[in-house]
C-alpha positions as protocol buffer text, in pm:
chain_id: "A"
residue {
  index: 1
  type: MET
  ca { x: 2820 y: 404 z: -1225 }
}
residue {
  index: 2
  type: LYS
  ca { x: 2495 y: 436 z: -1416 }
}
residue {
  index: 3
  type: ARG
  ca { x: 2436 y: 201 z: -1707 }
}
residue {
  index: 4
  type: THR
  ca { x: 2170 y: 169 z: -1972 }
}
residue {
  index: 5
  type: ILE
  ca { x: 2069 y: -115 z: -2192 }
}
residue {
  index: 6
  type: GLU
  ca { x: 1955 y: -39 z: -2542 }
}
residue {
  index: 7
  type: VAL
  ca { x: 1801 y: -274 z: -2790 }
}
residue {
  index: 8
  type: GLU
  ca { x: 1815 y: -192 z: -3158 }
}
residue {
  index: 9
  type: TYR
  ca { x: 1657 y: -376 z: -3445 }
}
residue {
  index: 10
  type: ILE
  ca { x: 1868 y: -367 z: -3756 }
}
residue {
  index: 11
  type: LEU
  ca { x: 1704 y: -433 z: -4090 }
}
residue {
  index: 12
  type: LYS
  ca { x: 1945 y: -575 z: -4347 }
}
residue {
  index: 13
  type: ASP
  ca { x: 1909 y: -659 z: -4712 }
}
residue {
  index: 14
  type: GLU
  ca { x: 1978 y: -1003 z: -4861 }
}
residue {
  index: 15
  type: GLU
  ca { x: 2349 y: -917 z: -4889 }
}
residue {
  index: 16
  type: GLY
  ca { x: 2369 y: -833 z: -4518 }
}
residue {
  index: 17
  type: LYS
  ca { x: 2398 y: -459 z: -4579 }
}
residue {
  index: 18
  type: GLU
  ca { x: 2226 y: -246 z: -4318 }
}
residue {
  index: 19
  type: VAL
  ca { x: 1911 y: -81 z: -4450 }
}
residue {
  index: 20
  type: ALA
  ca { x: 1776 y: 84 z: -4134 }
}
residue {
  index: 21
  type: ARG
  ca { x: 1787 y: 79 z: -3752 }
}
residue {
  index: 22
  type: PHE
  ca { x: 1489 y: 90 z: -3519 }
}
residue {
  index: 23
  type: GLN
  ca { x: 1432 y: 109 z: -3147 }
}
residue {
  index: 24
  type: ASP
  ca { x: 1087 y: -46 z: -3177 }
}
residue {
  index: 25
  type: ILE
  ca { x: 1030 y: -389 z: -3331 }
}
residue {
  index: 26
  type: GLU
  ca { x: 684 y: -294 z: -3463 }
}
residue {
  index: 27
  type: GLU
  ca { x: 835 y: 0 z: -3652 }
}
residue {
  index: 28
  type: ALA
  ca { x: 1102 y: -233 z: -3794 }
}
residue {
  index: 29
  type: ARG
  ca { x: 836 y: -480 z: -3909 }
}
residue {
  index: 30
  type: LYS
  ca { x: 624 y: -202 z: -4059 }
}
residue {
  index: 31
  type: TYR
  ca { x: 923 y: -70 z: -4255 }
}
residue {
  index: 32
  type: ASP
  ca { x: 1008 y: -422 z: -4371 }
}
residue {
  index: 33
  type: ARG
  ca { x: 650 y: -472 z: -4497 }
}
residue {
  index: 34
  type: MET
  ca { x: 674 y: -138 z: -4676 }
}
residue {
  index: 35
  type: LEU
  ca { x: 995 y: -251 z: -4848 }
}
residue {
  index: 36
  type: ASP
  ca { x: 823 y: -579 z: -4948 }
}
residue {
  index: 37
  type: ALA
  ca { x: 540 y: -376 z: -5100 }
}
residue {
  index: 38
  type: ALA
  ca { x: 791 y: -158 z: -5286 }
}
residue {
  index: 39
  type: ASP
  ca { x: 953 y: -473 z: -5427 }
}
residue {
  index: 40
  type: GLY
  ca { x: 613 y: -595 z: -5547 }
}
residue {
  index: 41
  type: ILE
  ca { x: 537 y: -260 z: -5709 }
}
residue {
  index: 42
  type: PHE
  ca { x: 878 y: -262 z: -5878 }
}
residue {
  index: 43
  type: ASP
  ca { x: 806 y: -611 z: -6014 }
}
residue {
  index: 44
  type: LEU
  ca { x: 472 y: -489 z: -6145 }
}
residue {
  index: 45
  type: PHE
  ca { x: 638 y: -192 z: -6315 }
}
residue {
  index: 46
  type: SER
  ca { x: 898 y: -425 z: -6466 }
}
residue {
  index: 47
  type: SER
  ca { x: 622 y: -637 z: -6619 }
}
residue {
  index: 48
  type: ILE
  ca { x: 449 y: -341 z: -6785 }
}
residue {
  index: 49
  type: LYS
  ca { x: 563 y: -321 z: -7145 }
}
residue {
  index: 50
  type: GLU
  ca { x: 499 y: 55 z: -7167 }
}
residue {
  index: 51
  type: LEU
  ca { x: 756 y: 115 z: -6889 }
}
residue {
  index: 52
  type: ASP
  ca { x: 1042 y: -72 z: -7060 }
}
residue {
  index: 53
  type: GLY
  ca { x: 1222 y: 256 z: -7138 }
}
residue {
  index: 54
  type: VAL
  ca { x: 1213 y: 380 z: -6777 }
}
residue {
  index: 55
  type: LYS
  ca { x: 1545 y: 342 z: -6592 }
}
residue {
  index: 56
  type: GLU
  ca { x: 1551 y: 91 z: -6307 }
}
residue {
  index: 57
  type: ASN
  ca { x: 1655 y: 348 z: -6046 }
}
residue {
  index: 58
  type: ILE
  ca { x: 1352 y: 561 z: -6139 }
}
residue {
  index: 59
  type: LYS
  ca { x: 1117 y: 260 z: -6115 }
}
residue {
  index: 60
  type: ASP
  ca { x: 1278 y: 174 z: -5781 }
}
residue {
  index: 61
  type: GLU
  ca { x: 1232 y: 524 z: -5638 }
}
residue {
  index: 62
  type: ILE
  ca { x: 872 y: 551 z: -5759 }
}
residue {
  index: 63
  type: SER
  ca { x: 797 y: 205 z: -5617 }
}
residue {
  index: 64
  type: PHE
  ca { x: 945 y: 308 z: -5281 }
}
residue {
  index: 65
  type: GLN
  ca { x: 748 y: 633 z: -5271 }
}
residue {
  index: 66
  type: ILE
  ca { x: 420 y: 459 z: -5362 }
}
residue {
  index: 67
  type: ALA
  ca { x: 477 y: 205 z: -5083 }
}
residue {
  index: 68
  type: ARG
  ca { x: 580 y: 482 z: -4843 }
}
residue {
  index: 69
  type: HIS
  ca { x: 263 y: 680 z: -4914 }
}
residue {
  index: 70
  type: SER
  ca { x: 35 y: 377 z: -4942 }
}
residue {
  index: 71
  type: GLU
  ca { x: -225 y: 504 z: -4696 }
}
residue {
  index: 72
  type: GLU
  ca { x: -280 y: 825 z: -4892 }
}
residue {
  index: 73
  type: ILE
  ca { x: -280 y: 635 z: -5221 }
}
residue {
  index: 74
  type: MET
  ca { x: -531 y: 379 z: -5092 }
}
residue {
  index: 75
  type: GLU
  ca { x: -757 y: 665 z: -4981 }
}
residue {
  index: 76
  type: ILE
  ca { x: -739 y: 816 z: -5329 }
}
residue {
  index: 77
  type: LEU
  ca { x: -795 y: 480 z: -5500 }
}
residue {
  index: 78
  type: GLY
  ca { x: -1085 y: 409 z: -5267 }
}
residue {
  index: 79
  type: ARG
  ca { x: -1268 y: 696 z: -5431 }
}
residue {
  index: 80
  type: ILE
  ca { x: -1279 y: 495 z: -5754 }
}
residue {
  index: 81
  type: ASN
  ca { x: -1495 y: 227 z: -5597 }
}
residue {
  index: 82
  type: SER
  ca { x: -1719 y: 476 z: -5421 }
}
residue {
  index: 83
  type: ARG
  ca { x: -1771 y: 661 z: -5750 }
}
residue {
  index: 84
  type: LYS
  ca { x: -1851 y: 334 z: -5927 }
}
residue {
  index: 85
  type: LYS
  ca { x: -2103 y: 244 z: -5656 }
}
residue {
  index: 86
  type: THR
  ca { x: -2260 y: 589 z: -5683 }
}
residue {
  index: 87
  type: ALA
  ca { x: -2276 y: 557 z: -6062 }
}
residue {
  index: 88
  type: LYS
  ca { x: -2431 y: 209 z: -6032 }
}
residue {
  index: 89
  type: LYS
  ca { x: -2691 y: 338 z: -5786 }
}
residue {
  index: 90
  type: LYS
  ca { x: -2776 y: 625 z: -6019 }
}
residue {
  index: 91
  type: THR
  ca { x: -2801 y: 388 z: -6315 }
}
residue {
  index: 92
  type: ALA
  ca { x: -3014 y: 144 z: -6116 }
}
residue {
  index: 93
  type: GLY
  ca { x: -3234 y: 430 z: -5993 }
}
residue {
  index: 94
  type: GLU
  ca { x: -3276 y: 565 z: -6344 }
}
residue {
  index: 95
  type: SER
  ca { x: -3364 y: 218 z: -6472 }
}
residue {
  index: 96
  type: GLU
  ca { x: -3621 y: 175 z: -6197 }
}
residue {
  index: 97
  type: GLY
  ca { x: -3764 y: 516 z: -6282 }
}
residue {
  index: 98
  type: ARG
  ca { x: -3795 y: 417 z: -6646 }
}
residue {
  index: 99
  type: GLN
  ca { x: -3960 y: 88 z: -6549 }
}
residue {
  index: 100
  type: ASP
  ca { x: -4206 y: 269 z: -6320 }
}
residue {
  index: 101
  type: ALA
  ca { x: -4291 y: 509 z: -6604 }
}
residue {
  index: 102
  type: ALA
  ca { x: -4341 y: 214 z: -6841 }
}
residue {
  index: 103
  type: ASP
  ca { x: -4563 y: 41 z: -6585 }
}
residue {
  index: 104
  type: ASP
  ca { x: -4768 y: 358 z: -6543 }
}
residue {
  index: 105
  type: ALA
  ca { x: -4809 y: 388 z: -6920 }
}
residue {
  index: 106
  type: GLU
  ca { x: -4968 y: 43 z: -6936 }
}
């Protein structure tokens, strides 16, 4: 008789309710970290006065989706810093150009 041994990692919430099952512990840990991030995002949304009228289930779903798509979101947000750096370089370059022109005028 042929037998197999399977190991499953079961992620449960604080009430003991099963959230997800995984065959790989690293995938289970990654999903758990994603849920932690979603909780943090939800807490942030809950602290924003302008979002007081938004239903909790909507905040929860949006928080989950942001955490789920964090890599894509971080890539998009990373563009903010690169644009700021580019703008600072342009501003610094323009200032240097103005200074050079002022030095030449003297």
